[in-house]
Amino acid sequence: MRYLLAAINAKYIHSNLGVYSLKAYADRAFGGSRPGRSACFAEPREAKPSDRTKQQENPVCPDIRIGEYTINHSRETILADLYRRQPDVIGFSCYIWNMEYVRSLLLDLPKILPNVRIWLGGPEVSYHATEILKEFPQVTGVMVGEGERTFAELVRFYEQGGCTGSVVRPDHVNGLDGGRIPKRDGEPSGLRLIPGIVYREEAGNNLVREEADQSLVREEAKQSLIRENPPMPLLDLSDIPFPYSGLEDFEHRIIYYESSRGCPFSCSYCLSSIDKTVRFRSLELVKRELQFFLDRKVPQVKFVDRTFNCKKSHAIAIWRYILEHDNGVTNFHFEISADLLDEEEVELMRRMRPGLIQLEIGVQTTNPNTIEAIRRRMDLEKVREWTAKVRSGRNIHQHLDLIAGLPYENLESFRHSFDEVYRMRPDQLQLGFLKVLKGSYMEEKTEEYQIAFTGRPPYEVLSTRWLSYGDVLRLKKIEDMVEVHYNSGQFGRTLALLETQYERPVQMFEALADWYEGQGLAELGHSRQARYEILFRFFEQHFPERLEEFRDCLTMDIYLRENAKSRPVFARDLSGYRQEVRRFYQTEEQERHFLKGYEGFDSRQLASMTHIEVLADGSALLFDYRNREALTHNAAVFKINGKEWSTP
């Protein structure tokens, strides 16, 4: 039989660790791979979308393949590709970002592949499996929770003749442990004894259905019983094979890696809190697998561990290994709790190459009542302390998160949380909105908290007892301004000056949001240079007395990122400085006071490869684009002696 694990990712650069892990475990279970490695390599294909087809090296290994798509592909394109693959069994990986796609495919897939067995898995279906099966009679069953062994058991079941009514079945099948699973009358053979599934027990007898009226099959499915088996026992994380055998299919994509599962915390909005049994992969395995990435100079490895540093010995051993084996290229991303850090860990981080690691820190709120209500443990003072110490090293990107729509947090409370986190000076401040995830404790509290949320994924908050829909819309506008002006990193000097004009950081972004809306600029796409020009018009209207200072900051910000050939309309006229600029580069060609590493280039080439800007006070800045700051990628800047420059 042919098996297809289908993943629909949010973006092309993403990959689905889950389907690769399921395949690797099943391959090994059937003797098709060496321990820790998948034996089925990617088969090159020119067909679009850029799916991941797996060829079989070992004929004993069941024909298990992976198809990866994105939500940017049309449903028709994905459906056509699924048809071309002709799977007998297909498993969809279901998340909030792709569930609408999966739903539409479920409606049409049986029309073109009438005999395919459809299984679902993932967080979007695990906690409401019975309801999903009632809604979609086309679906055979749902793999609930941890899926590696469950999927392997299903493959074993089908390989040994199990089915859902399309062929005659044997009297028994063998489980992965070698035990004989007896057939029971009136049910798919052996499914009752496979833990971790919710499945459909067909009504009536099990006649051959290949030529039968499919409408009758669907009607019988609606009448069938739905059985929920006990959960699959949790796996030893070290028993799961390494999912990457080669990286041919992962060029220009993020590699996801898992060194632990579960979370020690119980945050009510998060599904990770359901699995409180934190399990860790063997450090020896982790080190070997990280070396696999390092040897291949993978650009980025993103750890999916929910709280990476919840066990210090585990975290510090991995960080030390990464430091000692740094290849100068690979970046590692970790989600951590900042208040669990200590001096030993921060001291280790200070020794790292700029950009070697980056940290994502979920603050979520600074309201004590909210922190208690969401069952979160956090020492805010320690978060401030340790994020400041990490920042002082100037070598690690920190990404801090806030969530709007949490209980007991009204608009003013959230504005306060925003100010508190903004003053921690993260490299990025992610202003997110509560998602009421299926199976989460927050879902149970929706009535008490009067949470209204969208009826379709991602189930995002619309209002709460404390936050109106109008408040949510206002915060959405602030989010846009933060994303454009702060998280982009393109307006650092300009924002630093603008902050001095407001009592609170949040007021600055509110003013920008109001300006965009008032000028009819919201919801429109703008080029990078247009954003600078819009800001300049904002300054002209609001702060005309400091316009020259803002002009300098905007001009510096735009040239820090790139040697823009198209000069912004607000930039100062430099035609009167042409002689001084020419003399500077002629001198630099001979003496190299500033531009080290430009040997072999003449003065004209130097002028083309760098940029000189004259500020309002007559001083000049030299932007060196060959040398950039490691974290921000801003050009190196030198202040040239003001005495060399005369005001025209």
XYZ file of C-alpha atoms in Angstrom:
648
model
C 0.000 0.000 0.000
C 1.010 3.589 -0.474
C 0.907 6.016 2.452
C 1.058 9.790 2.204
C 1.646 12.164 5.128
C 0.390 15.560 3.993
C 1.461 18.833 5.612
C 0.162 22.260 4.619
C 2.563 24.823 6.066
C 1.992 28.524 6.665
C 4.997 29.531 4.524
C 7.446 27.904 2.161
C 10.333 28.487 4.576
C 8.562 26.372 7.215
C 8.738 22.596 7.389
C 6.612 20.113 9.325
C 8.699 18.256 11.877
C 5.723 16.080 12.829
C 5.302 14.253 9.530
C 9.039 13.653 9.205
C 9.131 12.219 12.714
C 6.167 9.916 12.011
C 7.788 8.645 8.850
C 11.173 8.078 10.491
C 9.600 6.081 13.339
C 7.519 3.926 10.978
C 10.487 3.336 8.659
C 12.574 2.032 11.531
C 9.710 -0.065 12.901
C 9.660 -1.961 9.611
C 13.420 -2.365 9.352
C 13.729 0.278 6.699
C 16.291 2.474 8.428
C 19.283 2.530 10.732
C 18.693 3.705 14.312
C 18.293 7.439 14.409
C 18.207 7.863 10.648
C 15.470 7.726 8.050
C 16.331 5.526 5.084
C 13.895 7.136 2.665
C 15.508 10.064 0.908
C 13.885 12.898 -0.976
C 13.124 12.231 -4.618
C 13.815 15.305 -6.784
C 10.703 16.602 -8.513
C 10.034 19.548 -10.768
C 6.283 19.472 -10.206
C 4.766 22.260 -8.176
C 4.019 22.794 -5.357
C 7.395 21.956 -3.874
C 6.339 18.751 -2.175
C 8.663 16.237 -0.555
C 8.420 12.817 -2.173
C 10.189 9.948 -0.451
C 11.817 7.121 -2.398
C 12.257 3.703 -0.888
C 15.788 2.366 -0.472
C 14.656 -0.812 1.230
C 11.832 -2.824 -0.393
C 10.744 -4.039 3.050
C 10.047 -0.481 4.121
C 6.385 0.402 3.446
C 5.853 3.002 0.766
C 5.512 6.028 3.051
C 5.888 9.421 1.439
C 5.625 13.044 2.510
C 3.853 15.842 0.676
C 4.466 19.386 1.871
C 2.463 22.333 0.597
C 1.686 25.844 1.796
C -1.504 27.804 2.375
C -0.404 29.988 -0.536
C -1.023 27.120 -2.956
C -4.516 26.918 -4.359
C -6.716 24.110 -3.091
C -7.087 22.892 -6.660
C -3.304 22.565 -7.012
C -3.009 20.572 -3.789
C -5.964 18.356 -4.686
C -4.470 17.612 -8.106
C -1.136 16.688 -6.570
C -2.789 14.372 -4.047
C -4.601 12.655 -6.910
C -1.396 12.184 -8.911
C 0.194 10.456 -5.937
C -2.648 7.891 -5.684
C -2.266 7.076 -1.956
C -4.195 4.239 -0.340
C -3.937 5.901 3.061
C -3.482 9.622 3.606
C -2.790 11.394 6.897
C -3.283 15.144 7.268
C -1.337 17.146 9.855
C -3.912 19.591 11.260
C -3.114 22.973 12.847
C -4.971 26.254 13.205
C -3.201 27.741 10.188
C -4.202 24.954 7.771
C -7.449 23.465 9.094
C -9.639 25.399 6.672
C -7.593 23.982 3.802
C -7.866 20.473 5.191
C -11.650 20.841 5.618
C -12.113 21.805 1.993
C -9.889 18.958 0.816
C -11.866 16.461 2.901
C -15.014 17.393 1.012
C -13.500 16.738 -2.421
C -10.829 14.093 -1.887
C -13.215 11.078 -1.737
C -14.767 12.213 -5.031
C -11.503 11.692 -6.888
C -10.001 8.959 -4.678
C -13.080 7.039 -3.515
C -11.146 4.228 -1.828
C -8.589 6.280 0.063
C -8.504 5.918 3.867
C -8.257 9.332 5.469
C -6.678 9.868 8.886
C -6.189 13.158 10.693
C -3.738 14.125 13.415
C -2.405 17.196 15.177
C -3.636 19.635 17.832
C -6.552 20.958 15.782
C -8.300 17.572 15.805
C -6.880 15.723 18.812
C -9.147 17.331 21.390
C -12.426 17.167 19.449
C -11.918 13.949 17.504
C -15.458 12.619 17.897
C -16.980 15.864 16.649
C -14.621 15.841 13.654
C -15.658 12.308 12.712
C -19.326 13.231 12.990
C -18.779 16.278 10.813
C -16.730 14.434 8.184
C -17.993 10.918 7.430
C -15.229 10.730 4.814
C -12.637 10.432 7.593
C -11.675 6.982 8.848
C -10.166 8.116 12.130
C -8.097 10.565 14.138
C -4.678 9.953 15.656
C -4.838 11.643 19.046
C -1.806 13.140 20.774
C 1.703 11.836 20.215
C 1.619 10.169 16.842
C 4.830 8.287 16.061
C 3.924 4.866 17.398
C 0.227 5.287 16.622
C 0.991 5.863 12.960
C 3.382 2.915 12.872
C 0.663 0.682 14.355
C -1.775 1.867 11.693
C 0.729 1.093 8.951
C 1.209 -2.386 10.459
C -2.558 -2.826 10.530
C -2.976 -1.950 6.865
C 0.109 -3.859 5.707
C -1.281 -7.040 7.272
C -4.615 -6.742 5.514
C -6.630 -4.489 7.813
C -9.079 -2.204 6.088
C -12.313 -0.337 6.556
C -14.550 -2.482 4.418
C -12.884 -2.472 1.002
C -11.259 -5.933 1.110
C -11.676 -9.158 3.055
C -9.575 -9.105 6.221
C -7.585 -11.819 8.019
C -8.579 -13.197 11.381
C -5.744 -11.365 13.117
C -2.931 -8.904 12.666
C 0.375 -8.547 14.448
C 1.222 -5.492 16.564
C 4.592 -3.741 16.638
C 5.520 -5.783 19.704
C 4.844 -9.031 17.828
C 1.616 -9.759 19.663
C -1.392 -11.059 17.736
C -4.312 -8.627 17.731
C -7.557 -10.592 17.204
C -10.207 -9.516 14.765
C -13.590 -8.592 16.257
C -16.788 -8.900 14.268
C -18.211 -5.669 12.947
C -15.048 -3.564 13.326
C -11.930 -2.863 11.283
C -9.566 -5.660 12.197
C -7.249 -4.754 15.042
C -8.134 -1.073 15.310
C -9.778 -1.561 18.677
C -6.448 -2.491 20.260
C -4.395 0.340 18.754
C -4.023 3.019 21.446
C -4.213 6.685 20.594
C -6.948 6.636 17.950
C -10.578 7.636 17.632
C -12.105 5.801 14.690
C -15.279 4.873 12.907
C -16.697 1.395 13.363
C -18.714 0.749 10.257
C -22.382 -0.151 10.445
C -23.613 -3.331 8.763
C -21.377 -5.940 7.163
C -18.013 -5.346 5.547
C -18.697 -5.912 1.873
C -16.374 -4.933 -0.940
C -17.067 -1.262 -1.760
C -14.876 -0.493 -4.747
C -17.818 -0.520 -7.146
C -20.498 0.344 -4.626
C -22.598 3.473 -4.592
C -20.432 5.981 -2.731
C -23.460 7.873 -1.449
C -24.507 4.657 0.317
C -21.036 4.348 1.846
C -21.251 7.906 3.178
C -24.705 7.248 4.596
C -23.440 4.135 6.395
C -20.501 6.162 7.723
C -22.893 8.654 9.254
C -24.676 5.805 11.013
C -21.484 4.085 12.182
C -20.281 3.956 15.752
C -17.352 6.079 16.824
C -14.923 4.403 19.176
C -12.327 6.144 21.299
C -9.363 4.006 22.294
C -7.201 4.642 25.363
C -4.240 6.991 24.838
C -0.944 5.721 23.532
C 1.675 5.548 26.329
C 4.216 8.342 26.053
C 7.415 7.453 24.269
C 10.939 7.745 25.544
C 12.052 10.723 23.466
C 15.405 9.081 22.781
C 13.613 6.182 21.067
C 12.336 8.433 18.286
C 14.660 8.346 15.259
C 16.346 11.476 13.988
C 13.953 12.695 11.272
C 16.539 14.174 8.889
C 18.591 11.851 6.704
C 19.514 14.443 4.127
C 18.828 18.141 3.701
C 18.385 18.371 -0.057
C 14.747 19.381 0.346
C 15.409 21.947 3.069
C 17.469 24.534 1.238
C 16.273 28.052 2.174
C 13.928 26.563 4.788
C 13.908 26.551 8.580
C 14.948 23.281 10.205
C 12.888 22.388 13.286
C 14.372 20.256 16.033
C 13.071 18.814 19.292
C 15.174 18.018 22.368
C 12.273 17.844 24.850
C 8.502 17.413 24.943
C 5.966 18.705 27.406
C 6.046 21.783 29.605
C 6.314 22.148 33.392
C 3.962 25.145 33.354
C 0.171 25.211 33.083
C -0.595 28.354 31.062
C -4.299 28.214 30.303
C -4.006 29.432 26.701
C -1.401 26.839 25.680
C -1.837 23.205 24.669
C 1.651 22.321 25.894
C 0.348 22.630 29.447
C -1.748 19.502 28.896
C 1.388 17.349 28.759
C 3.091 18.173 32.054
C 5.423 15.187 31.798
C 8.551 16.834 30.445
C 10.743 14.327 28.643
C 14.263 15.002 27.412
C 16.178 13.475 24.558
C 19.528 11.964 25.432
C 22.216 14.653 25.382
C 24.546 12.334 23.477
C 21.929 11.952 20.765
C 21.238 15.686 20.742
C 24.904 16.540 20.326
C 25.342 14.110 17.430
C 22.252 15.457 15.727
C 23.271 19.090 16.207
C 26.628 18.236 14.680
C 24.733 16.926 11.643
C 23.310 20.434 11.178
C 26.605 22.149 11.966
C 28.550 20.026 9.483
C 26.104 21.024 6.763
C 26.100 24.700 7.789
C 22.319 24.894 8.050
C 21.366 28.610 8.286
C 18.873 28.222 11.136
C 17.771 25.447 13.502
C 14.661 26.272 15.494
C 14.152 24.281 18.690
C 10.453 23.555 19.246
C 10.923 22.797 22.957
C 8.207 24.720 24.774
C 10.426 25.884 27.652
C 13.945 25.000 26.590
C 15.664 26.041 29.818
C 13.274 24.389 32.285
C 16.096 21.926 33.101
C 19.339 23.824 33.518
C 21.721 20.903 33.024
C 20.073 20.026 29.719
C 20.006 23.614 28.437
C 23.526 24.562 29.449
C 25.017 21.380 27.981
C 23.433 22.163 24.604
C 24.435 25.837 24.710
C 28.001 24.873 25.626
C 28.177 22.369 22.762
C 26.869 24.946 20.297
C 29.456 27.475 21.522
C 32.349 25.025 21.302
C 31.352 23.761 17.828
C 30.220 27.035 16.266
C 30.659 26.889 12.489
C 30.284 30.653 12.064
C 27.048 30.278 10.085
C 24.292 28.372 11.871
C 21.847 30.231 14.106
C 19.875 28.406 16.825
C 16.497 29.640 18.071
C 15.226 28.819 21.594
C 12.014 29.584 23.450
C 12.906 30.158 27.100
C 11.659 31.534 30.410
C 13.920 34.479 31.209
C 13.281 34.318 34.952
C 14.852 30.829 35.041
C 18.215 32.099 33.790
C 21.183 32.502 36.100
C 24.637 34.052 35.968
C 26.350 30.888 34.724
C 24.050 30.655 31.706
C 24.285 34.358 30.871
C 28.071 34.278 31.193
C 28.109 31.374 28.736
C 25.943 33.381 26.341
C 28.296 36.372 26.504
C 31.020 34.202 24.996
C 28.933 33.364 21.928
C 29.402 34.788 18.477
C 26.838 37.521 17.729
C 23.922 35.777 16.077
C 24.855 32.260 17.176
C 21.637 31.964 19.204
C 18.421 33.951 19.530
C 15.885 33.834 22.340
C 12.106 34.030 22.296
C 10.660 34.988 25.683
C 6.939 34.881 26.360
C 6.143 37.625 28.863
C 2.465 37.768 27.743
C 1.378 40.267 30.445
C 2.656 42.193 33.448
C -0.733 42.289 35.221
C -0.449 40.176 38.421
C -4.159 39.268 38.381
C -3.888 38.113 34.788
C -0.747 36.087 35.491
C -2.575 34.279 38.278
C -5.721 33.722 36.196
C -3.826 32.110 33.316
C -2.009 29.850 35.810
C 1.374 31.168 34.810
C 4.412 31.375 37.053
C 6.648 34.336 36.328
C 8.893 36.631 38.332
C 8.660 39.897 36.402
C 11.586 41.511 38.209
C 13.800 38.592 37.227
C 12.588 38.864 33.639
C 13.693 42.507 33.619
C 17.000 41.667 35.264
C 18.029 38.799 33.011
C 16.819 40.254 29.727
C 18.858 43.364 30.555
C 21.948 41.262 31.256
C 21.531 39.332 28.010
C 21.026 42.598 26.111
C 24.173 44.100 27.609
C 26.252 41.507 25.767
C 25.035 42.949 22.427
C 25.369 39.533 20.810
C 21.956 37.847 21.222
C 18.671 38.745 19.565
C 15.786 38.758 22.076
C 12.167 38.465 20.979
C 9.585 39.253 23.698
C 5.900 38.367 23.368
C 2.692 39.941 24.660
C -0.837 38.539 24.337
C -3.880 40.816 24.145
C -7.236 39.475 25.284
C -6.186 37.630 28.431
C -8.545 37.626 31.446
C -8.570 40.630 33.794
C -6.660 42.768 31.281
C -8.553 45.759 29.908
C -7.206 48.287 27.435
C -5.356 50.375 30.011
C -3.881 47.286 31.660
C -2.579 46.074 28.313
C -1.174 49.507 27.515
C 0.721 49.285 30.809
C 2.005 45.794 29.940
C 3.121 47.131 26.565
C 5.063 49.986 28.160
C 6.722 47.631 30.637
C 7.902 45.207 27.978
C 8.892 47.940 25.521
C 11.176 49.430 28.172
C 12.979 46.081 28.348
C 14.275 46.980 24.869
C 13.724 43.680 23.058
C 15.009 43.369 19.511
C 11.452 42.453 18.588
C 8.215 42.954 20.501
C 5.500 40.616 19.279
C 2.032 41.946 20.044
C -0.186 38.886 19.576
C -3.838 38.195 20.254
C -5.315 35.384 22.311
C -6.156 32.218 20.363
C -8.763 30.066 22.104
C -7.246 26.723 21.173
C -9.307 23.560 21.187
C -8.498 21.472 24.242
C -6.988 24.345 26.211
C -8.137 25.373 29.680
C -8.942 28.786 28.221
C -11.588 27.138 26.043
C -13.291 25.869 29.201
C -13.348 29.405 30.635
C -14.854 31.190 27.636
C -18.293 31.557 29.230
C -16.951 32.796 32.548
C -14.600 35.270 30.860
C -17.201 36.165 28.218
C -14.661 35.527 25.488
C -15.972 35.955 21.967
C -13.642 34.594 19.320
C -13.732 33.822 15.619
C -15.647 30.676 14.727
C -12.951 29.578 12.286
C -9.231 29.066 12.838
C -7.203 30.659 14.317
C -10.043 31.234 16.868
C -8.714 34.693 17.659
C -10.261 36.812 20.386
C -12.894 39.380 19.365
C -13.798 40.630 22.832
C -13.752 39.653 26.498
C -15.439 40.783 29.676
C -12.652 43.376 30.001
C -11.822 44.208 26.388
C -14.345 45.377 23.781
C -14.119 44.662 20.075
C -13.335 48.344 19.575
C -10.404 47.969 21.976
C -9.173 44.950 20.005
C -9.323 46.950 16.772
C -7.327 49.757 18.379
C -4.675 47.301 19.523
C -4.545 45.842 16.008
C -3.580 49.286 14.703
C -0.860 49.571 17.330
C 0.368 46.098 16.351
C 0.756 47.255 12.750
C 2.787 50.296 13.791
C 5.032 48.217 16.063
C 5.633 45.704 13.290
C 6.494 48.351 10.688
C 8.481 50.825 12.758
C 9.983 48.806 15.624
C 10.258 45.144 14.676
C 11.613 45.939 11.229
C 14.671 47.487 12.898
C 14.686 50.168 10.197
C 13.835 53.207 12.324
C 16.020 52.824 15.424
C 17.411 56.354 15.686
C 14.163 57.956 14.596
C 12.099 56.115 17.224
C 14.670 56.908 19.921
C 14.156 60.616 19.218
C 10.384 60.294 18.823
C 10.078 58.559 22.208
C 11.274 61.733 23.913
C 8.127 63.520 22.705
C 5.719 61.232 24.570
C 5.244 60.316 28.208
C 4.697 56.641 27.408
C 5.921 54.381 24.582
C 2.406 53.174 23.792
C 1.297 56.772 23.157
C 3.891 57.067 20.409
C 2.495 54.079 18.517
C -1.078 55.221 19.117
C -0.224 58.589 17.596
C 1.334 56.905 14.556
C -1.698 54.639 14.168
C -4.068 57.614 14.321
C -1.941 59.486 11.775
C -1.971 56.559 9.325
C -5.737 56.199 9.666
C -6.399 59.928 9.395
C -4.298 60.188 6.239
C -5.961 57.158 4.642
C -2.681 55.244 4.771
C -3.768 52.286 6.903
C -4.362 48.903 5.258
C -2.208 49.966 2.290
C 1.087 48.544 1.173
C 4.019 50.954 1.277
C 7.596 50.616 0.088
C 10.409 50.988 2.593
C 11.337 54.449 1.335
C 7.689 55.523 1.353
C 7.535 54.639 5.057
C 10.340 57.115 5.743
C 8.614 59.816 3.733
C 5.315 59.210 5.564
C 7.124 59.626 8.882
C 8.698 62.853 7.717
C 5.249 64.258 6.910
C 4.151 63.159 10.390
C 7.045 65.117 11.918
C 6.306 68.164 9.776
C 2.816 68.340 11.211
C 3.474 67.322 14.826
C 7.019 68.514 15.632
C 8.035 71.274 13.198
C 10.356 72.815 15.803
C 12.531 69.677 15.766
C 12.191 68.864 12.089
C 15.920 69.080 11.297
C 16.730 66.577 14.051
C 14.127 64.179 12.675
C 15.457 64.725 9.162
C 18.923 63.666 10.323
C 17.585 60.578 12.121
C 15.484 59.432 9.186
C 18.360 59.948 6.777
C 20.739 58.019 9.029
C 18.267 55.159 9.418
C 17.720 54.771 5.699
C 21.462 54.749 4.899
C 22.352 52.443 7.763
C 20.523 49.635 5.986
C 21.494 50.245 2.382
C 23.451 52.503 0.082
C 20.252 53.872 -1.433
C 20.829 55.145 -4.969
C 17.482 56.932 -5.007
C 17.864 59.761 -2.522
C 14.800 60.308 -0.268
C 12.862 63.494 -0.963
C 13.351 64.791 2.586
C 17.138 64.289 2.595
C 19.320 67.390 2.802
C 20.851 68.732 -0.425
C 24.529 67.732 -0.486
C 25.502 69.378 -3.756
C 27.453 72.048 -1.880
C 29.702 69.378 -0.331
C 30.869 67.696 -3.523
C 34.407 69.068 -3.318
C 34.837 68.002 0.313
C 33.489 64.517 -0.481
C 35.818 64.154 -3.478
C 38.866 65.244 -1.460
C 37.953 62.841 1.328
C 37.885 59.815 -0.978
C 41.082 60.868 -2.726
C 42.799 61.085 0.638
C 41.282 57.798 1.741
C 42.546 56.092 -1.419
C 46.105 57.000 -0.393
C 46.044 56.766 3.394
C 43.125 54.478 4.447
C 42.172 56.173 7.715
C 38.656 54.703 7.797
C 38.046 52.157 5.040
C 40.138 49.161 5.994
C 39.739 46.208 3.676
C 39.098 48.315 0.585
C 42.629 47.983 -0.764
C 42.751 47.914 -4.547
C 39.827 50.294 -5.039
C 40.300 53.846 -6.300
C 38.554 56.943 -4.953
C 35.622 56.703 -7.362
C 34.983 53.084 -6.463
C 35.207 53.921 -2.775
C 32.606 56.660 -3.236
C 30.285 54.197 -4.974
C 30.706 51.447 -2.384
C 30.172 53.673 0.669
C 28.129 56.760 1.495
C 28.778 60.108 3.182
C 25.973 62.082 4.798
C 26.233 65.611 6.191
C 24.099 66.411 9.235
C 22.465 69.665 10.291
C 25.444 70.661 12.450
C 27.849 70.305 9.510
C 29.483 67.094 10.748
C 29.738 64.168 8.364
C 29.095 60.432 8.726
C 30.728 57.712 6.652
C 28.664 54.522 6.101
C 30.742 51.390 5.490
C 28.598 48.620 3.942
C 31.294 45.977 3.882
C 31.375 45.988 7.659
C 28.042 45.580 9.417
C 26.823 45.145 12.981
C 26.231 41.429 13.513
C 22.731 41.544 14.997
C 21.112 44.507 13.239
C 23.100 44.259 9.958
C 23.442 48.042 10.050
C 26.454 49.477 8.276
C 29.469 50.496 10.309
C 29.458 54.289 10.805
C 32.398 56.653 11.299
C 32.113 60.295 12.264
C 34.448 62.368 10.145
C 36.159 65.377 11.750
C 33.701 68.256 11.431
C 36.527 70.735 10.738
C 36.989 69.219 7.303
C 33.497 70.244 6.308
C 32.251 73.751 5.759
C 28.587 74.694 5.580
C 27.773 75.956 2.035
